[in-house]
Backbone as CSV, one residue per row, in Angstrom:
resi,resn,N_x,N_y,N_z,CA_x,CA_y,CA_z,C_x,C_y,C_z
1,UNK,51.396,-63.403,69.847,50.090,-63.501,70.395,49.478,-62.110,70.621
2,UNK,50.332,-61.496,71.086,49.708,-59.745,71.314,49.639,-59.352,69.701
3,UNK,50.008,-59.819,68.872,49.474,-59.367,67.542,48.029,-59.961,67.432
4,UNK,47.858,-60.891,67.704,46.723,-61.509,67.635,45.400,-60.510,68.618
5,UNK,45.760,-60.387,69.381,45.113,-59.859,70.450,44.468,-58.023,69.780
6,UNK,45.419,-57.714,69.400,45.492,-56.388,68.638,44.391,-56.486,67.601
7,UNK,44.863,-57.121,66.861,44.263,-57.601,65.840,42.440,-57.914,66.053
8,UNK,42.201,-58.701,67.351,41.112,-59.419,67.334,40.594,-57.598,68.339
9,UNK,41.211,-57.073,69.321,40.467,-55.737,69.062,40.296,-54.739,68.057
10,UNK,41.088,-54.783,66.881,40.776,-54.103,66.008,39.649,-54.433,65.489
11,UNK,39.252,-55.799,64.972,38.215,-56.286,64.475,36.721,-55.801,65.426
12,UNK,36.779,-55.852,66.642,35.745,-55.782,67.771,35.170,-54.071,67.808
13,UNK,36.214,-53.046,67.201,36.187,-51.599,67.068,35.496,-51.786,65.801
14,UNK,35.878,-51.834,64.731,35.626,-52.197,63.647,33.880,-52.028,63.147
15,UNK,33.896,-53.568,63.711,32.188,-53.990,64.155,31.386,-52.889,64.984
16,UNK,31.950,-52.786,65.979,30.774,-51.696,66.954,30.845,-50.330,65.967
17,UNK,32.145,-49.458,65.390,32.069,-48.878,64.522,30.482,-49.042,63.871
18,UNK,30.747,-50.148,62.624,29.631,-50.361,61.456,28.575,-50.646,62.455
19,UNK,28.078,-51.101,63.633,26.842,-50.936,64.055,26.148,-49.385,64.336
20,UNK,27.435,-49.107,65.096,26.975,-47.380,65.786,26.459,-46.380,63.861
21,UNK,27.488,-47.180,63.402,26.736,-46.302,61.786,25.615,-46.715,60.994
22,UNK,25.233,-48.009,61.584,24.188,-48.631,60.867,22.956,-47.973,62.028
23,UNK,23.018,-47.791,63.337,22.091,-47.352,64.256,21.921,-45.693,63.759
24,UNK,22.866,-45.379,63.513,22.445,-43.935,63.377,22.382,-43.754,61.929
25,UNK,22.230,-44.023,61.132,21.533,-44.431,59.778,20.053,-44.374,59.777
26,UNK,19.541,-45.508,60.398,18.863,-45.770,61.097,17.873,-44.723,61.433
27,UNK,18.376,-44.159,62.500,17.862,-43.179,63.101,17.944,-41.834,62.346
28,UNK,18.617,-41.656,61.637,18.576,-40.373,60.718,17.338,-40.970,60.099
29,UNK,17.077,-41.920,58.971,16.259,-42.414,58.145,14.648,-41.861,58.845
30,UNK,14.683,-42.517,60.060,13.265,-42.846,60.841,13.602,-40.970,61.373
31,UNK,14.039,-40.521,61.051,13.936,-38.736,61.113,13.228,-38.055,60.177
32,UNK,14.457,-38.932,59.532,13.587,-38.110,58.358,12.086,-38.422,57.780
33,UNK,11.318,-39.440,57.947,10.890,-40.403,57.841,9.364,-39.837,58.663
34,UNK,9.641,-39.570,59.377,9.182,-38.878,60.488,8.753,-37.090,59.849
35,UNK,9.811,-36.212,59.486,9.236,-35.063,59.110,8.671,-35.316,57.958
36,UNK,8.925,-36.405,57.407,7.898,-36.358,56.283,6.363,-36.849,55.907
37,UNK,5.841,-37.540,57.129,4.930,-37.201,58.008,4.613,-36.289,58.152
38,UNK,5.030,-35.750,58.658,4.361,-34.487,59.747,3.795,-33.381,58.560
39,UNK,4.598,-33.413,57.021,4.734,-32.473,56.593,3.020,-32.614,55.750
40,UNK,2.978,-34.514,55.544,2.072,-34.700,54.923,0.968,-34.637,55.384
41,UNK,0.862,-34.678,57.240,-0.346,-34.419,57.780,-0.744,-32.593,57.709
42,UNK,0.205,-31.985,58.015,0.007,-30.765,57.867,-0.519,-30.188,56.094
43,UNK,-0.248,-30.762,55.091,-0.656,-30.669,54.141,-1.830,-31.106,53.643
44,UNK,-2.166,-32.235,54.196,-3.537,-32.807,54.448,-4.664,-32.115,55.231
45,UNK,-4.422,-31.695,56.346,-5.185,-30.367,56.973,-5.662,-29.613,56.151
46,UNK,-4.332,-28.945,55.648,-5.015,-27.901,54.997,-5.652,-27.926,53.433
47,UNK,-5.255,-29.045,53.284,-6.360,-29.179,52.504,-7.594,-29.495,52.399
48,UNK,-7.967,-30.064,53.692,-9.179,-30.397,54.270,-9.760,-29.099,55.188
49,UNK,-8.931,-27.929,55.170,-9.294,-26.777,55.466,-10.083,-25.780,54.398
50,UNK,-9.219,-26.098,53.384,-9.622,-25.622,51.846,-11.052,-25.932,51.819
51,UNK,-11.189,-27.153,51.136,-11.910,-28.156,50.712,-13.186,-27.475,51.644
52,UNK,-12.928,-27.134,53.300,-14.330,-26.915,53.705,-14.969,-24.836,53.522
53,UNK,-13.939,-24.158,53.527,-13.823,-23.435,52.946,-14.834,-23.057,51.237
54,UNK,-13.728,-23.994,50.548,-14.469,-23.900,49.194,-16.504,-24.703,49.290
55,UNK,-16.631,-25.330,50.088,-18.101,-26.020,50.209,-18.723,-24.775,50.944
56,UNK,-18.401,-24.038,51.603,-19.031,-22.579,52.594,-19.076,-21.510,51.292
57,UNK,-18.308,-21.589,50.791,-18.485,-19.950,49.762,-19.492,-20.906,48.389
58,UNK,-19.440,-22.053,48.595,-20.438,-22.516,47.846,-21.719,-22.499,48.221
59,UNK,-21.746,-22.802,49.102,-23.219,-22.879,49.802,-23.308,-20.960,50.003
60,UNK,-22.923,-20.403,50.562,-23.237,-19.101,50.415,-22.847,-18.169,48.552
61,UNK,-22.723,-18.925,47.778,-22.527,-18.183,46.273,-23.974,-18.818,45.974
62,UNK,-24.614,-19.915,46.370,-25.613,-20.177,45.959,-26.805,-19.483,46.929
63,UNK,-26.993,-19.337,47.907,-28.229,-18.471,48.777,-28.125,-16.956,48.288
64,UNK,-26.588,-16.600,48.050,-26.873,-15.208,47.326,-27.793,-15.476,46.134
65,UNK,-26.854,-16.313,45.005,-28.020,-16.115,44.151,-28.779,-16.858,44.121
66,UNK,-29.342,-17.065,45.313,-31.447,-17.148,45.209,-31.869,-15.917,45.847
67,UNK,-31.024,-15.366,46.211,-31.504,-14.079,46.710,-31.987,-13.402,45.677
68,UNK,-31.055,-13.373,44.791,-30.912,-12.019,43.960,-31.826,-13.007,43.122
69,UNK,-31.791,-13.810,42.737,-33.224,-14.587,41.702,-34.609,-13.908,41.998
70,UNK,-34.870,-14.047,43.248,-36.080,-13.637,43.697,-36.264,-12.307,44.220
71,UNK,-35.167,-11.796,44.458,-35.647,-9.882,44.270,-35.482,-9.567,42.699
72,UNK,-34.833,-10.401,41.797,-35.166,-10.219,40.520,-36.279,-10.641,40.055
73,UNK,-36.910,-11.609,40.777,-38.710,-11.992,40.641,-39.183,-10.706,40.668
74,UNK,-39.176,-10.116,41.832,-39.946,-9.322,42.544,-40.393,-7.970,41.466
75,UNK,-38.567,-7.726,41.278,-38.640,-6.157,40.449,-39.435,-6.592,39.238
76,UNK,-39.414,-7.876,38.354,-40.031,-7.849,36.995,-41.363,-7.839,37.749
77,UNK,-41.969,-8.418,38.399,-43.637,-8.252,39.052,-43.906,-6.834,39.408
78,UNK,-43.103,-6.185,40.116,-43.333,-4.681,39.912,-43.355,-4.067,38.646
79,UNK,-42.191,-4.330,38.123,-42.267,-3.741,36.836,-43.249,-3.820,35.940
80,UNK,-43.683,-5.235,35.712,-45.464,-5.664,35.259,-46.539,-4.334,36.016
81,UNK,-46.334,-4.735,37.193,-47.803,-3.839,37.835,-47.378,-2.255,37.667
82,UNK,-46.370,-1.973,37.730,-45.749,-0.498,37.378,-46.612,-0.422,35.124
83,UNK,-46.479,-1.201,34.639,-46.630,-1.229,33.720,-48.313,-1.592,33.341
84,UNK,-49.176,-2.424,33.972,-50.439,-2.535,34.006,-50.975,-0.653,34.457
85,UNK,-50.392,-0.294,35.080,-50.642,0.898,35.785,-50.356,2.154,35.119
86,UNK,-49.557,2.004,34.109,-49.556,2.926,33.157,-50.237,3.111,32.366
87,UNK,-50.536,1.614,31.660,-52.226,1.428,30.738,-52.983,1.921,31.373
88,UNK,-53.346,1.834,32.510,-54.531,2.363,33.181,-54.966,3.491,32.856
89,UNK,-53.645,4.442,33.706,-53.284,5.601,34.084,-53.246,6.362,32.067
90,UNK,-52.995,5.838,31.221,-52.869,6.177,29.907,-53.975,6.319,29.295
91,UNK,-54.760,5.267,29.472,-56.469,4.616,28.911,-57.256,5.922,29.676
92,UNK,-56.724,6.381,31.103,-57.541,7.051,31.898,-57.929,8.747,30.981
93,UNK,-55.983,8.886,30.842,-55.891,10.752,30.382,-56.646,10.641,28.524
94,UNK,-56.643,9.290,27.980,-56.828,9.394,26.656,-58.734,9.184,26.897
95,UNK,-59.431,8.486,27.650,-60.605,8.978,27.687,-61.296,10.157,28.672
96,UNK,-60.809,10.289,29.542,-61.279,11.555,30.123,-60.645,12.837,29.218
97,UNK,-61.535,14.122,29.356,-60.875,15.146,28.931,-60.548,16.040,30.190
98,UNK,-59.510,16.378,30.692,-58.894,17.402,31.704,-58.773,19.067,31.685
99,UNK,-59.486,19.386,32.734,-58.942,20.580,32.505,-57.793,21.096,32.941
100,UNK,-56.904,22.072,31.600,-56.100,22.184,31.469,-54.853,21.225,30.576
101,UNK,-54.073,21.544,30.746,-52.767,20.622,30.368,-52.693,19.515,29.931
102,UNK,-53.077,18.322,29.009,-52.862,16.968,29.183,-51.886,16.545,29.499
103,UNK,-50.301,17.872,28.548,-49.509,16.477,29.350,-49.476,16.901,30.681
104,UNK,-49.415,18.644,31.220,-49.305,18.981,32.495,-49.797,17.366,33.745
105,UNK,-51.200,17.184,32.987,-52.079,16.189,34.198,-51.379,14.797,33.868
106,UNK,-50.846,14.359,32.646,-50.101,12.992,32.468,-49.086,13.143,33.573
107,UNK,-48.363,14.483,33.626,-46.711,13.900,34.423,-47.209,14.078,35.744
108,UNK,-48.440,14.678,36.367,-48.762,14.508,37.528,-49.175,13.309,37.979
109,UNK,-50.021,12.604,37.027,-50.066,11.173,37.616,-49.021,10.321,37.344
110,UNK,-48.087,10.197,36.641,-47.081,9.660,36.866,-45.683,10.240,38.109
111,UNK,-45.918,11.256,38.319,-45.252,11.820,39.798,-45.777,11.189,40.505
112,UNK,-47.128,11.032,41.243,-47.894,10.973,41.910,-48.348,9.408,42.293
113,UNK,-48.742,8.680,41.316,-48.459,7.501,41.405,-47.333,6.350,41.137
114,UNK,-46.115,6.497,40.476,-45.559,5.622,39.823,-44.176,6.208,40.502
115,UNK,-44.064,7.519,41.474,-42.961,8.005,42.054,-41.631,7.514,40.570
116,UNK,-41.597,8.147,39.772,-40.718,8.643,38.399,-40.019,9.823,38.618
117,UNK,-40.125,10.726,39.832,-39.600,11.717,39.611,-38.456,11.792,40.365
118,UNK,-37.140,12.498,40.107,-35.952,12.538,40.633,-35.406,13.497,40.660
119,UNK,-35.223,14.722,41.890,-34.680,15.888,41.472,-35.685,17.283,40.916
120,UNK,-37.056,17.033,40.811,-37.991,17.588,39.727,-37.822,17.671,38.467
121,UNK,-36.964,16.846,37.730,-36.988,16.226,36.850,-37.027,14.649,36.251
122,UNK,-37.720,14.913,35.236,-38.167,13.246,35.033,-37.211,11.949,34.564
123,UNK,-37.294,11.124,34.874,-35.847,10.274,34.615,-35.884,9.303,33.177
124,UNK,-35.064,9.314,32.379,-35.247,8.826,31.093,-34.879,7.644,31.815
125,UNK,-35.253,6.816,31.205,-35.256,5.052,32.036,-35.136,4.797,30.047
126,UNK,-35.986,4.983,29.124,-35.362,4.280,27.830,-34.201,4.546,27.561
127,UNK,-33.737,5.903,27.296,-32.568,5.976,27.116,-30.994,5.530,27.934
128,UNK,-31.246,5.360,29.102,-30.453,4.780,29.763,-30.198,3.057,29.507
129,UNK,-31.841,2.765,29.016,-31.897,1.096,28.912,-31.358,0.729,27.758
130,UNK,-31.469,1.633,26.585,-31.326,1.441,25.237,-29.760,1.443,25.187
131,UNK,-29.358,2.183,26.082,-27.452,2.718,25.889,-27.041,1.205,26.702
132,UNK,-27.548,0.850,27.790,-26.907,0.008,28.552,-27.143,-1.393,27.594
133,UNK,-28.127,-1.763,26.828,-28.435,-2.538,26.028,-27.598,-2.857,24.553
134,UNK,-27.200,-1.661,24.462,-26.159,-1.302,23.366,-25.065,-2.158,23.781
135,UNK,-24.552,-1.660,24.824,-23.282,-2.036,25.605,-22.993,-2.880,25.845
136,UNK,-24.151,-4.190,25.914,-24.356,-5.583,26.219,-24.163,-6.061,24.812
137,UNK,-24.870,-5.355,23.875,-24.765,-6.465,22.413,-23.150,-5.950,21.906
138,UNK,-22.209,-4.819,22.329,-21.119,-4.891,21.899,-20.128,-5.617,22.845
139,UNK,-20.328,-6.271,23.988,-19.820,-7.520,24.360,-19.159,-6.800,25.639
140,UNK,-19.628,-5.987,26.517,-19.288,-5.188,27.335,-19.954,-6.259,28.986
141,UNK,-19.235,-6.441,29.884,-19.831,-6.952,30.819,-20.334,-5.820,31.806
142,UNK,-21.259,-6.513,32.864,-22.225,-5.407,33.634,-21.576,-4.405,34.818
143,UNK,-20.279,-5.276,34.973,-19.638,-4.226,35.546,-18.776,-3.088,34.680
144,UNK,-18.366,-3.520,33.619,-17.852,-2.263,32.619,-18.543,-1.346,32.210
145,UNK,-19.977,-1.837,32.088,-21.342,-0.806,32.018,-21.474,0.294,32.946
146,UNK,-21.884,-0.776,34.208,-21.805,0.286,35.090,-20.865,1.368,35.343
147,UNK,-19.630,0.789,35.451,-18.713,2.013,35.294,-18.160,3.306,34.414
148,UNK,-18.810,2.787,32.927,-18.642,3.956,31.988,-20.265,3.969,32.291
149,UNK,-21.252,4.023,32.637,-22.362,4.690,32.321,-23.144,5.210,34.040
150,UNK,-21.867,5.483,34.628,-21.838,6.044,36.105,-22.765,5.129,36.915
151,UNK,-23.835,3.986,36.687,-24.791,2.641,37.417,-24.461,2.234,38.299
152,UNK,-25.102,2.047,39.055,-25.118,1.195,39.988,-25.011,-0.547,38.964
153,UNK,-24.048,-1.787,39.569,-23.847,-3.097,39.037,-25.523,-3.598,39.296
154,UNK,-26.028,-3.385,40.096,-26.908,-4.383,40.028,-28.119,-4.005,39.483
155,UNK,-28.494,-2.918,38.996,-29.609,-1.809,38.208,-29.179,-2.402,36.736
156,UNK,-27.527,-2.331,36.368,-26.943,-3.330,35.507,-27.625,-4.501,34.684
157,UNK,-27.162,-4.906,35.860,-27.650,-6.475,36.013,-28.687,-6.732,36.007
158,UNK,-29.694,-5.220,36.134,-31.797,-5.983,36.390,-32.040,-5.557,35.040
159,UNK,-31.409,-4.390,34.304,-31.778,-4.431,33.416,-31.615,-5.280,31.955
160,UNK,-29.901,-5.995,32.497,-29.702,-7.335,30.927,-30.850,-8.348,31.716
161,UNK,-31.101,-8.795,33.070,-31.709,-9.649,33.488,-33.370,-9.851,32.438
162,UNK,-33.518,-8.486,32.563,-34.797,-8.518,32.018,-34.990,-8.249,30.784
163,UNK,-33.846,-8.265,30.307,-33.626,-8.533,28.496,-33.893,-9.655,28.161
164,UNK,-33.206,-10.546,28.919,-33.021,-12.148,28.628,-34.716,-12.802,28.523
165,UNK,-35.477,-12.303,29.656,-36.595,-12.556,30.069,-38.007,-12.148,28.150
């Protein structure tokens, strides 16, 4: 009978054994179960961090360029009235006769009105446009320009702008 008895506690160890391993099974599972959660909310964040991120440098990549659209308005409208103003100023020295100098009195009104001068010397604006223009049809972008042709990027940039135009 004490075999029996033995026996029927072995069986009773046994059992609570396979429960205590089925509970902590269990509980490992719902652990793990658990960080993998956590890992997916945290991954979800940040991607919903991104996501608002990338909509901000959007919305500000686009107000820049309306910025720069419309100070690129601006400079070709100057550049027009800079250019109506030269006819003028051209029509003016070719029918009046001056005393003295023609061209002396040409580069004074272009000092004088059209502010061209830099240094007391006069600034080649074709030749700079013609080289930077070059540079564009051999497949050069506006920042590689600028940098081999000492420019400012965005003087660059007004001048293919107003190629296109």
């Amino acid at each position: 009978m004490i075999d029996y008895i033995f026996f029927f506690i072995g069986i009773v160890v046994i059992v609570i054994s396979f429960l205590l391993l089925k509970t902590n099974n269990d509980n490992q599972a719902t652990i793990e179960s658990q960080m993998i959660k956590n890992r997916d909310k945290e991954l979800l964040e940040r991607v919903y961090l991104i996501e608002n991120i990338i909509e901000e440098l959007k919305a500000i990549s686009e107000e820049t360029i309306q910025n720069i659209d419309m100070k690129t308005n601006d400079i070709y409208h100057m550049l027009q009235t800079v250019d109506k103003n030269m006819e003028k100023y051209t029509s003016i020295v070719n029918k009046k006769e001056y005393s003295g100098d023609i061209e002396e009195n040409a580069r004074f009104v272009v000092e004088t009105h059209l502010g061209l001068m830099k240094d007391g010397h006069m600034l080649n604006h074709d030749e700079d446009t013609k080289k930077i223009l070059g540079l564009v049809d051999e497949g050069y972008s506006p920042a590689q320009i600028a940098k081999k042709l000492d420019k400012g990027i965005g003087e660059v940039q007004l001048i293919c702008n107003l190629k296109k135009r």
